[in-house]
Short mmCIF file of C-alpha atoms and ligand atoms in Angstrom, two decimals:
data_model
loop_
_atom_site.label_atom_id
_atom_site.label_comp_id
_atom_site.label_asym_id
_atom_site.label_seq_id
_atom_site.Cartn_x
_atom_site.Cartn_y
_atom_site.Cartn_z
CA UNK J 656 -63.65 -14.54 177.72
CA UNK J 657 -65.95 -11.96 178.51
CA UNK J 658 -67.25 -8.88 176.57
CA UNK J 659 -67.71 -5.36 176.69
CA UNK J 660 -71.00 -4.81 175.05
CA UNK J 661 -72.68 -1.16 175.59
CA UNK J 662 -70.88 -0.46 178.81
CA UNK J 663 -72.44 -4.04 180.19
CA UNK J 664 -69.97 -7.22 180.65
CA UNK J 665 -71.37 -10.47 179.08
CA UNK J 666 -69.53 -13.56 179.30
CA UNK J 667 -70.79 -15.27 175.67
CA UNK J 668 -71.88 -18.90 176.11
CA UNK J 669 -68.99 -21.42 174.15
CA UNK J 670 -71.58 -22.96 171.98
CA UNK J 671 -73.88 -21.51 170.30
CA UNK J 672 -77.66 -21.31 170.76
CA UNK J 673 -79.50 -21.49 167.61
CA UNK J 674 -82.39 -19.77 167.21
CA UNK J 675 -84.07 -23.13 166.67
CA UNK J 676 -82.89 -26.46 167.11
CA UNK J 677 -85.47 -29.44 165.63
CA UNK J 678 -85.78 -32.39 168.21
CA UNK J 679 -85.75 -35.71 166.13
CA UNK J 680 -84.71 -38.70 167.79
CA UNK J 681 -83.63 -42.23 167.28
CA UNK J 682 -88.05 -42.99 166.71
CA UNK J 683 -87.94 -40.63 163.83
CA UNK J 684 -84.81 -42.36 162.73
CA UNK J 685 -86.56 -45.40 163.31
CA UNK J 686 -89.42 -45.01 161.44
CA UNK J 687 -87.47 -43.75 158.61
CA UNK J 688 -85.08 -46.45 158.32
CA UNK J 689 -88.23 -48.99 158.33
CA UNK J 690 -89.39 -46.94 155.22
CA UNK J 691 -86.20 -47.19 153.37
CA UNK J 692 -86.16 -51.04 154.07
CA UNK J 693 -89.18 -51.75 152.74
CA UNK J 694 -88.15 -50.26 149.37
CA UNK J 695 -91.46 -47.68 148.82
CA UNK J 696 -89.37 -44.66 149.08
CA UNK J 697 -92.49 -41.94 147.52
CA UNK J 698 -96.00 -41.45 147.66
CA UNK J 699 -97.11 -44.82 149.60
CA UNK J 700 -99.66 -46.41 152.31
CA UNK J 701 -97.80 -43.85 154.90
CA UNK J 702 -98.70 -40.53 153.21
CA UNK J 703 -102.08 -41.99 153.64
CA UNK J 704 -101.99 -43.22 157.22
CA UNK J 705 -99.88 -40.06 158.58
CA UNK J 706 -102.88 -37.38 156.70
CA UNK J 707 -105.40 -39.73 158.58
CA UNK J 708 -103.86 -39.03 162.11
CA UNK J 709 -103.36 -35.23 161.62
CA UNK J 710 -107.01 -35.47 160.50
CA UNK J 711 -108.17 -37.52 163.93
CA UNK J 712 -105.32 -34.92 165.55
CA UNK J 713 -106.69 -31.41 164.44
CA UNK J 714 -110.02 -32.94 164.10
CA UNK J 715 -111.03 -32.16 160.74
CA UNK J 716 -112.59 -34.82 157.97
CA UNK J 717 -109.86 -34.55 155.57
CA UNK J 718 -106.49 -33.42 155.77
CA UNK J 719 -103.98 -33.78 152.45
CA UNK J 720 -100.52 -34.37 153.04
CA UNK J 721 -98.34 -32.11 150.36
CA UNK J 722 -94.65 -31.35 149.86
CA UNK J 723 -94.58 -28.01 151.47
CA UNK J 724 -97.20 -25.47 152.91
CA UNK J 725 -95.82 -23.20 149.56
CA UNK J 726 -97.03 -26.26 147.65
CA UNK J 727 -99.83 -26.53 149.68
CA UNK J 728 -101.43 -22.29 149.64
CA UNK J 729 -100.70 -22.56 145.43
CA UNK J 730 -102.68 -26.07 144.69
CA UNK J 731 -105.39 -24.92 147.48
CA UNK J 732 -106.08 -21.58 145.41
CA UNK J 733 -106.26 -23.28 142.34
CA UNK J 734 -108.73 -25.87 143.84
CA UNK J 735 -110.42 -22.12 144.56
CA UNK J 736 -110.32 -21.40 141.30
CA UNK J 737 -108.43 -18.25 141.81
CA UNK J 738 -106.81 -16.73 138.37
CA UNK J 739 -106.48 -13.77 136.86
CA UNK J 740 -108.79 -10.60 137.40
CA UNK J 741 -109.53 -12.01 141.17
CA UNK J 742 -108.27 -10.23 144.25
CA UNK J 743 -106.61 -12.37 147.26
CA UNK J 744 -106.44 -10.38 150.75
CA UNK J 745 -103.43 -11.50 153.08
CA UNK J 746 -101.78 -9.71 155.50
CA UNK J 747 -98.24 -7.58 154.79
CA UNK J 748 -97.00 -9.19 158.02
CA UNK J 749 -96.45 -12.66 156.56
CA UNK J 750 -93.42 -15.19 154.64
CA UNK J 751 -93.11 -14.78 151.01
CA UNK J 752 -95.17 -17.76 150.32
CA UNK J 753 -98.61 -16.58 151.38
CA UNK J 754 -98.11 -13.89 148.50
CA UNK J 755 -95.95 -15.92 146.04
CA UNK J 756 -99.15 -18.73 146.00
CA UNK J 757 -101.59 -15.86 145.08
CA UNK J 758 -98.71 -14.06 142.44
CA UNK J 759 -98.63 -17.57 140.93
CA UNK J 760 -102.28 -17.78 139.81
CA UNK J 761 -102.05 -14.65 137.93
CA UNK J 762 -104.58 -13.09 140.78
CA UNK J 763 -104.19 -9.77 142.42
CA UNK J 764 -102.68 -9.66 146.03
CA UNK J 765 -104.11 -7.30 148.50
CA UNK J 766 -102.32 -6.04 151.40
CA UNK J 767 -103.76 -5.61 154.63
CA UNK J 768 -102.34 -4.48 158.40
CA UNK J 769 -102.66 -6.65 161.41
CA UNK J 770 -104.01 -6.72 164.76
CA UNK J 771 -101.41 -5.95 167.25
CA UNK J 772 -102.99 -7.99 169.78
CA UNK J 773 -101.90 -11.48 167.81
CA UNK J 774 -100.08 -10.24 164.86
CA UNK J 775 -102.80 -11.87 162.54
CA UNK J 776 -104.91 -10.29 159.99
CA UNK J 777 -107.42 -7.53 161.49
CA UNK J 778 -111.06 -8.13 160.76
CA UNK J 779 -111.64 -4.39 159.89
CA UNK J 780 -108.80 -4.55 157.89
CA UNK J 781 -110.14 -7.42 155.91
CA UNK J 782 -113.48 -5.97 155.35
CA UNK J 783 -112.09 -2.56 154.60
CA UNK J 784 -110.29 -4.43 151.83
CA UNK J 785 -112.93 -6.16 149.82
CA UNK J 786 -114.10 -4.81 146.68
CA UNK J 787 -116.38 -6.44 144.42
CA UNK J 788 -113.76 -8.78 142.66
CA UNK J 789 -112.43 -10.05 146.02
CA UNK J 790 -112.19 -14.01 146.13
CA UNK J 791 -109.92 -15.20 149.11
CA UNK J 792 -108.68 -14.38 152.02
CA UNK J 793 -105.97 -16.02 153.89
CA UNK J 794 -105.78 -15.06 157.47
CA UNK J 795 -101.93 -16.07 159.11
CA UNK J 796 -102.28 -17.00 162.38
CA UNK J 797 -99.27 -15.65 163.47
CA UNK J 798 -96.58 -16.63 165.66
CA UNK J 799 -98.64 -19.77 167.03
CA UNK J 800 -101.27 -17.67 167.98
CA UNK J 801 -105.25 -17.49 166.39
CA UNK J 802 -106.04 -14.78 164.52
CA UNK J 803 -109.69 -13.91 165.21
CA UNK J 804 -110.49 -16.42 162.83
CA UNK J 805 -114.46 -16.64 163.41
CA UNK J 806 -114.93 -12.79 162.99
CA UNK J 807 -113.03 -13.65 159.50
CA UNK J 808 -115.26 -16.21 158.65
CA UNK J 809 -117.95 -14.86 159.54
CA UNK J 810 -116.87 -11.31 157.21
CA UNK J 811 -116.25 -13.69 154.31
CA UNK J 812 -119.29 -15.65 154.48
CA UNK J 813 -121.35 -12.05 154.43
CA UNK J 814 -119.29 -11.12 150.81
CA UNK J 815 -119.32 -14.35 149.62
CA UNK J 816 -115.33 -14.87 149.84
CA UNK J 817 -113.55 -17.84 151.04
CA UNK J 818 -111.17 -18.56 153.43
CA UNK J 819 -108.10 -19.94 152.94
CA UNK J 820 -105.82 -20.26 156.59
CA UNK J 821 -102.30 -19.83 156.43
CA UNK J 822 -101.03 -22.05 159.58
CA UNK J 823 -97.86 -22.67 159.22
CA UNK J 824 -96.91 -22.07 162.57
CA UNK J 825 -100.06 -22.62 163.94
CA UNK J 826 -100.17 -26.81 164.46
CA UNK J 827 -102.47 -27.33 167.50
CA UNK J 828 -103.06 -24.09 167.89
CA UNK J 829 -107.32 -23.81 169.08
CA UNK J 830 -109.76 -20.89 169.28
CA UNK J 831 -112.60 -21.92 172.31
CA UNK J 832 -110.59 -25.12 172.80
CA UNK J 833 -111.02 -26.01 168.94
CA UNK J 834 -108.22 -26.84 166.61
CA UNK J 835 -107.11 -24.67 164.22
CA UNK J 836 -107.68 -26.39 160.83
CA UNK J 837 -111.29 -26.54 160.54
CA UNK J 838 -112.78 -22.65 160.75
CA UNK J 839 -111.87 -21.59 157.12
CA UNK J 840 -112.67 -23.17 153.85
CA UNK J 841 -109.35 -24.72 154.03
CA UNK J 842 -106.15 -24.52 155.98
CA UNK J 843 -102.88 -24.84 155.50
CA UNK J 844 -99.69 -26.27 157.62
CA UNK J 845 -96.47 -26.56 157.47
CA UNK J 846 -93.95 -28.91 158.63
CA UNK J 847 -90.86 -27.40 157.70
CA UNK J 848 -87.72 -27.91 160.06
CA UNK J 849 -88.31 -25.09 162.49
CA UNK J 850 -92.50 -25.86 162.89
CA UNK J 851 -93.95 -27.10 165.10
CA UNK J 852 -94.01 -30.56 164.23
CA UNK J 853 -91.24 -31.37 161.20
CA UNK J 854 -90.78 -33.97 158.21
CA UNK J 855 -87.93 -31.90 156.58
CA UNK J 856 -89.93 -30.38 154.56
CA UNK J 857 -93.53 -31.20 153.95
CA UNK J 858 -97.19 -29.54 154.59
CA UNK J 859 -101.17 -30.41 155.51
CA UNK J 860 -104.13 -28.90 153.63
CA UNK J 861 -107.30 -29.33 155.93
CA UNK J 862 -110.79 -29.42 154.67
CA UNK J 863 -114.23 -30.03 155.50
CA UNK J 864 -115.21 -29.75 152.12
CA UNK J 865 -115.45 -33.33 150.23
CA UNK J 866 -115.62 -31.70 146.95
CA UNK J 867 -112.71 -29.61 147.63
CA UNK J 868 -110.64 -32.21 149.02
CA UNK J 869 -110.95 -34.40 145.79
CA UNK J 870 -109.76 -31.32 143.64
CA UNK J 871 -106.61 -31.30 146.32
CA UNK J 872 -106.21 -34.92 145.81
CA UNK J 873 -106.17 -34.89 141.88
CA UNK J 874 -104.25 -31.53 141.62
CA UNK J 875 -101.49 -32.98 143.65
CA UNK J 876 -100.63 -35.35 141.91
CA UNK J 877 -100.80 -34.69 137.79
CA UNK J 878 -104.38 -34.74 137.64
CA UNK J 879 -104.08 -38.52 137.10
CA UNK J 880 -108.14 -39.32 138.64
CA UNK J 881 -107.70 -42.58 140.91
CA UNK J 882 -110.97 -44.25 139.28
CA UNK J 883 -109.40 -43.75 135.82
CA UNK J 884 -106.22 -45.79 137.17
CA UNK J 885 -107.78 -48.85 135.70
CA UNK J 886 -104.82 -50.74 136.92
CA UNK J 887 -106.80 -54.22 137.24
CA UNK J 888 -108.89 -53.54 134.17
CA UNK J 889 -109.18 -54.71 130.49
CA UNK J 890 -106.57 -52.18 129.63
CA UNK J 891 -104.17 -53.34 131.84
CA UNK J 892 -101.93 -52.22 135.18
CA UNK J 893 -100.11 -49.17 132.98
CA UNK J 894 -103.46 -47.43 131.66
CA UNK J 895 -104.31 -44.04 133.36
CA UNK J 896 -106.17 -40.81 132.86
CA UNK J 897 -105.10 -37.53 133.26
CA UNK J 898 -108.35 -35.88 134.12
CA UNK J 899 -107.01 -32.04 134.83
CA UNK J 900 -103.72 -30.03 134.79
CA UNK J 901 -102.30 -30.82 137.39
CA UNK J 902 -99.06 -30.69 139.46
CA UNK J 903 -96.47 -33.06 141.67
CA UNK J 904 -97.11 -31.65 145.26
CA UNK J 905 -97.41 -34.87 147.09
CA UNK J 906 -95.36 -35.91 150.64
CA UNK J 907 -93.55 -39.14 150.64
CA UNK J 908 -93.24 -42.41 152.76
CA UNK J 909 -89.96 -41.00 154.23
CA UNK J 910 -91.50 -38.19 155.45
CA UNK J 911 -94.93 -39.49 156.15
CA UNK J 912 -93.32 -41.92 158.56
CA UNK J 913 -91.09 -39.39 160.31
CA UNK J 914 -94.37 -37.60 161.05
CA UNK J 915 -96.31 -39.75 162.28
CA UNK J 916 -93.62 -40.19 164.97
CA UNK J 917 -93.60 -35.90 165.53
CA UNK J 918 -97.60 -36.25 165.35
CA UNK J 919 -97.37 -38.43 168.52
CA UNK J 920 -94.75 -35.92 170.11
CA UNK J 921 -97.13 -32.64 169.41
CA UNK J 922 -98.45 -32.45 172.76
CA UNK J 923 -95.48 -32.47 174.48
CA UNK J 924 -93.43 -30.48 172.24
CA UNK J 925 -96.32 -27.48 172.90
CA UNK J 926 -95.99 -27.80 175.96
CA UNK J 927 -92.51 -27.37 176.77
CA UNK J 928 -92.57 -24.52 174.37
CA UNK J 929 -95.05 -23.40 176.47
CA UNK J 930 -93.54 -23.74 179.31
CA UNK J 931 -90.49 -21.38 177.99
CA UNK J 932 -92.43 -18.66 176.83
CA UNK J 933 -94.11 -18.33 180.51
CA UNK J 934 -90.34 -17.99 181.80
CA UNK J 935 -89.52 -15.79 179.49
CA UNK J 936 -92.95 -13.85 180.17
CA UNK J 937 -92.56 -13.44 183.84
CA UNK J 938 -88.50 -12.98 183.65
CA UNK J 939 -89.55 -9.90 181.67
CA UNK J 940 -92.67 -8.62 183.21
CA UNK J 941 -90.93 -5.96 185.15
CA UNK J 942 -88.87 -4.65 182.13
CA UNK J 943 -89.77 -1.19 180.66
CA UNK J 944 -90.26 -0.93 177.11
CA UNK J 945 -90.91 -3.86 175.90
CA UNK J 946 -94.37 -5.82 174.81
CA UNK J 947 -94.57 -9.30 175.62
CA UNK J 948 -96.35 -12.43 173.40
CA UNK J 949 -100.08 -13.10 175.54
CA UNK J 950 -101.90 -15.46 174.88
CA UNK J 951 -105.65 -14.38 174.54
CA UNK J 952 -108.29 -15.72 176.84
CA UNK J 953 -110.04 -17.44 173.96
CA UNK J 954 -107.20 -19.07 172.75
CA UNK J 955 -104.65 -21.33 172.83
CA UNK J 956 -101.31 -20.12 171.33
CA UNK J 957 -98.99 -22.87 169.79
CA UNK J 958 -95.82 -20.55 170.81
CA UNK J 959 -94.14 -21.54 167.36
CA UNK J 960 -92.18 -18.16 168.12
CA UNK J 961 -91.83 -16.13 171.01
CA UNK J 962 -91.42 -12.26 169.73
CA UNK J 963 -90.48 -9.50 171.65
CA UNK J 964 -91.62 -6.04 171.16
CA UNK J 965 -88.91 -3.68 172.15
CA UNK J 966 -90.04 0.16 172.15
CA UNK J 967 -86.74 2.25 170.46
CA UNK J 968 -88.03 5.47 172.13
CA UNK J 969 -87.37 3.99 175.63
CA UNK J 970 -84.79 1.53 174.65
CA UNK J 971 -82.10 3.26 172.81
CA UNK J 972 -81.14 1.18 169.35
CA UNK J 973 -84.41 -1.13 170.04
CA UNK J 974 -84.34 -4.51 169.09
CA UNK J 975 -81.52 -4.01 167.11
CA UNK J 976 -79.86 -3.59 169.87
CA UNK J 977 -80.92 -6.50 171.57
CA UNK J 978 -79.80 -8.66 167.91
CA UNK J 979 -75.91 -7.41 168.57
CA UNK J 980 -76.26 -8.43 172.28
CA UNK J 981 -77.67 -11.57 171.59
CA UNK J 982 -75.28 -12.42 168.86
CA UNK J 983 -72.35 -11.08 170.70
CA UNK J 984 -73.57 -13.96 173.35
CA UNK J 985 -73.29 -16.98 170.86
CA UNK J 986 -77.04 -16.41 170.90
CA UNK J 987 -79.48 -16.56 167.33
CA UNK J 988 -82.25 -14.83 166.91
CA UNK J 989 -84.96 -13.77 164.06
CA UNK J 990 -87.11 -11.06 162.99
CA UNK J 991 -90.90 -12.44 161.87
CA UNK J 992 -91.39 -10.85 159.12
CA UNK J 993 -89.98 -7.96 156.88
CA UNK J 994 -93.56 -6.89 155.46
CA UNK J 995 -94.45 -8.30 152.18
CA UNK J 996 -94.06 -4.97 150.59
CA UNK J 997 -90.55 -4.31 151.64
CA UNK J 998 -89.34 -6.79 149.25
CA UNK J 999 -87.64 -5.96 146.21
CA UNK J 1000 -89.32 -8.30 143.76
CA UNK J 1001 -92.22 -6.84 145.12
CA UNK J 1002 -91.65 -3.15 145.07
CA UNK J 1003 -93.15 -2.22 141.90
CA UNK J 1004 -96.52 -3.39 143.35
CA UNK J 1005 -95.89 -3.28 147.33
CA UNK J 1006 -95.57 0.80 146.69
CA UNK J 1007 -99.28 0.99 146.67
CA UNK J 1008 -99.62 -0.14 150.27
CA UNK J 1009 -96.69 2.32 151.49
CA UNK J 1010 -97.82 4.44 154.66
CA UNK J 1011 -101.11 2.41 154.48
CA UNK J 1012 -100.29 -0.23 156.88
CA UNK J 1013 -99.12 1.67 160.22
CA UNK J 1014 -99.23 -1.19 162.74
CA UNK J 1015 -97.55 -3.67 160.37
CA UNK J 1016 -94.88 -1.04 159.67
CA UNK J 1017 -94.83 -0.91 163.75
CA UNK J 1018 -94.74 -3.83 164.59
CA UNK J 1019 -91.67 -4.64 162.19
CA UNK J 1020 -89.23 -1.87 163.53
CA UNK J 1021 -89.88 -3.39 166.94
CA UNK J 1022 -89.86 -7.21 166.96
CA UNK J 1023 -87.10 -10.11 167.82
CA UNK J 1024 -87.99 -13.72 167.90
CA UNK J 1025 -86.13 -15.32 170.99
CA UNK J 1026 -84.82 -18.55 170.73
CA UNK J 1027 -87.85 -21.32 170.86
CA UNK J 1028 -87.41 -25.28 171.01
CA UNK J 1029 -88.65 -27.85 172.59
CA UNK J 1030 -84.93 -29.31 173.80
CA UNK J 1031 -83.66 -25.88 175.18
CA UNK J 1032 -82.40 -26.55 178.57
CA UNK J 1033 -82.88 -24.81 181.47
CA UNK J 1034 -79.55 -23.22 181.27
CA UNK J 1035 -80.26 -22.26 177.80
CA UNK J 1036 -83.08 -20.44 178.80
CA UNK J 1037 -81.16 -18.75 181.64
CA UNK J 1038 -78.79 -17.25 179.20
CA UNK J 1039 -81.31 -16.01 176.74
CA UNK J 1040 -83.34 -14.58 179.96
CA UNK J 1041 -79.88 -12.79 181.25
CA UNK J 1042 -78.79 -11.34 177.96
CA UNK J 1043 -82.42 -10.02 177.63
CA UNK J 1044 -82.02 -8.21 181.08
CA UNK J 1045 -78.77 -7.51 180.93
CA UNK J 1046 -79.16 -5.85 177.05
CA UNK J 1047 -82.20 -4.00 178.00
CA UNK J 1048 -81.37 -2.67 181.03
CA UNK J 1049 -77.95 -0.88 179.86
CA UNK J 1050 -80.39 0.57 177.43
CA UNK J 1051 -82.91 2.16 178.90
CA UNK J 1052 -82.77 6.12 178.00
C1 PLP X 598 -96.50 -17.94 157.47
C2 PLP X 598 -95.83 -18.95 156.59
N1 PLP X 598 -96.49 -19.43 155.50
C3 PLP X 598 -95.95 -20.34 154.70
C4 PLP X 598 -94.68 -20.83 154.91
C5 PLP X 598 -94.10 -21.82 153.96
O1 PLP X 598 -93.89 -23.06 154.57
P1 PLP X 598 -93.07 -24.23 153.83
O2 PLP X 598 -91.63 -23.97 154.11
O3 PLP X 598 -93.57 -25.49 154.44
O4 PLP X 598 -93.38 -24.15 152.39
C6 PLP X 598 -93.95 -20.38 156.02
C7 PLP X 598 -92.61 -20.90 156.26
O5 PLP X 598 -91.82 -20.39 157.02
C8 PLP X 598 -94.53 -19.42 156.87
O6 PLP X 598 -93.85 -18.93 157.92
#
């Protein structure tokens, strides 16, 4: 049955489009059901052979799988050291776990606005931030698309600071045809059901530190030190040492095997992602009002989401707007993020950084993530493309 929505008629699809949809197929299920046969259903051979192929993958030296990128920022800050009476700088226009990691060391977050151009951290922003008891940053790369990651690194290395990445939506992402994963001290993935590559739930730290990469390795899994696991010694197979305090962040077998599979899909899930965003791009083009996702000459975008920018003073009601026409079209969408200071268990503090963050605060009032997945058909992107159209045109004031 068709609508009425804002004088326009819209005829609302009879299933729904999610806003993502995660493609795992009968290899995943596969792989998985090999794992559960073989009994070794936890940390086993396959956590180490899947953080060995994202390492030959993003072409890094070592890369830690861990139960969650939120696992993963927390246990990499504490391999940093980080604690109480140092001062992390992320950007406002991130998820709750970038801050939550730094909140949990007892260290001081510092909010800091983006650059419009890629919705990451902004250089001058960064450096504007730093005071003398400044110890990380973590740069987002946002979206699926670099930050300007070597200007970062290249700030922090000048004032001493390290660089912790936050890409979580960022897997195979490059900058000059290089992977993201080996610019900061460390980076972080995620592999969450809507990234771009999934295990359920589950995460990558990346380093090209050695040093650093042992701390991961012992802090992920109760301190217990591998050398002190004197398991064919003269004390016996159940004598260990705990060595540090440490925590249980490690992936699984399960998992571990379920990505592997994904790891060998990567390519082809970018692509088609890829692919979708350039419809969308050029199906747009000729609208007024709106700002479309580029991808910047130096890089190479991952297209984890595709956000719209939707100007409310030549759109009337904005992306809002464009949320009710979507929805009213069996049609999900998202908004990526609400700034870090909006949040209530972070008012107290976010206050500071009120009216100090103008293209954050921007950027926010204007932005809808379309849907984005590697098995949306052709007619699925038709329907997002004609509600877009459709919503925006009716619209225009
Ligand atoms: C920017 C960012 N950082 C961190 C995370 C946390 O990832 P995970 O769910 O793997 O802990 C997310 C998840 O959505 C994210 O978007």
């Amino acid at each position: 049955m068709s609508q009425e929505i804002q004088g326009r008629k819209f005829i609302p699809r009879e299933d729904i489009l999610p806003f993502f949809k995660p493609d795992v197929g009968e290899d995943e299920i596969a792989a998985v059901s090999d794992v559960l046969r073989s009994g070794w259903l936890t940390f086993g051979p396959k956590v180490g052979e899947f953080g060995a192929a994202c390492a030959d993958y993003l072409g890094v030296p070592c890369a830690l799988p861990v139960a969650s990128c939120t696992a993963g920022l927390f246990l990499t800050l504490k391999a940093m050291n980080v604690g109480e009476g140092d001062e992390v700088i992320l950007p406002a226009m991130t998820f709750i776990a970038t801050l939550t990691a730094v909140i949990h060391c007892g260290a001081t977050p510092i909010l800091a606005d983006l650059d419009p151009e890629n919705l990451g951290l902004d250089p001058a922003a960064f450096e504007k931030a730093i005071t003398p008891r400044t110890k990380v940053v973590i740069p987002v790369h946002m979206a699926g698309h670099p930050c300007r990651i070597e200007e970062i690194v290249a700030i922090a290395k000048r004032h001493k600071i390290k660089v912790m990445e936050d890409a979580a939506h960022s897997f195979g992402a490059a900058v000059g045809g290089k992977r993201i994963g080996g610019f900061g001290d460390a980076t972080v993935f995620s592999f969450y059901a809507t990234k771009c590559i999934t295990t359920g739930d589950g995460g990558l730290i990346t380093t090209s530190d050695q040093a650093m990469a042992d701390q991961l390795n012992l802090l992920s899994f109760h301190g217990m030190d591998g050398n002190a696991w004197q398991r064919y010694g003269d004390k016996g197979r159940w004598y260990y040492e705990v060595v540090a305090i440490g925590y249980k962040f490690h992936l699984g077998d399960p998992a571990a095997a379920m990505g592997m599979v994904q790891l060998s899909r990567a390519d082809g899930f970018m692509a088609r992602r890829a692919q979708v965003a350039r419809r969308f791009n050029k199906a747009f083009a000729s609208l007024p009002g709106l700002i479309l996702p580029k991808e910047a000459a130096w890089a190479t975008h991952a297209w984890h989401l595709y956000v719209l920018r939707l100007d409310a003073e030549v759109i009337k009601d904005g992306r809002d707007g464009l949320i009710a026409d979507l929805g009213a079209n069996n049609i999900g969408s998202s908004v990526h993020f609400i700034p870090l200071h909006h949040h209530p268990a972070f008012a107290a503090e976010g206050a500071a950084f009120a009216g100090q963050l103008p293209e954050t605060e921007k950027y926010y009032d204007s932005a809808v993530s379309l849907p984005l997945f590697p098995s949306m058909s052709d007619q699925d992107i038709e329907d997002v493309i004609t509600v877009v159209i459709q919503s925006v045109k009716s619209r225009i004031i």
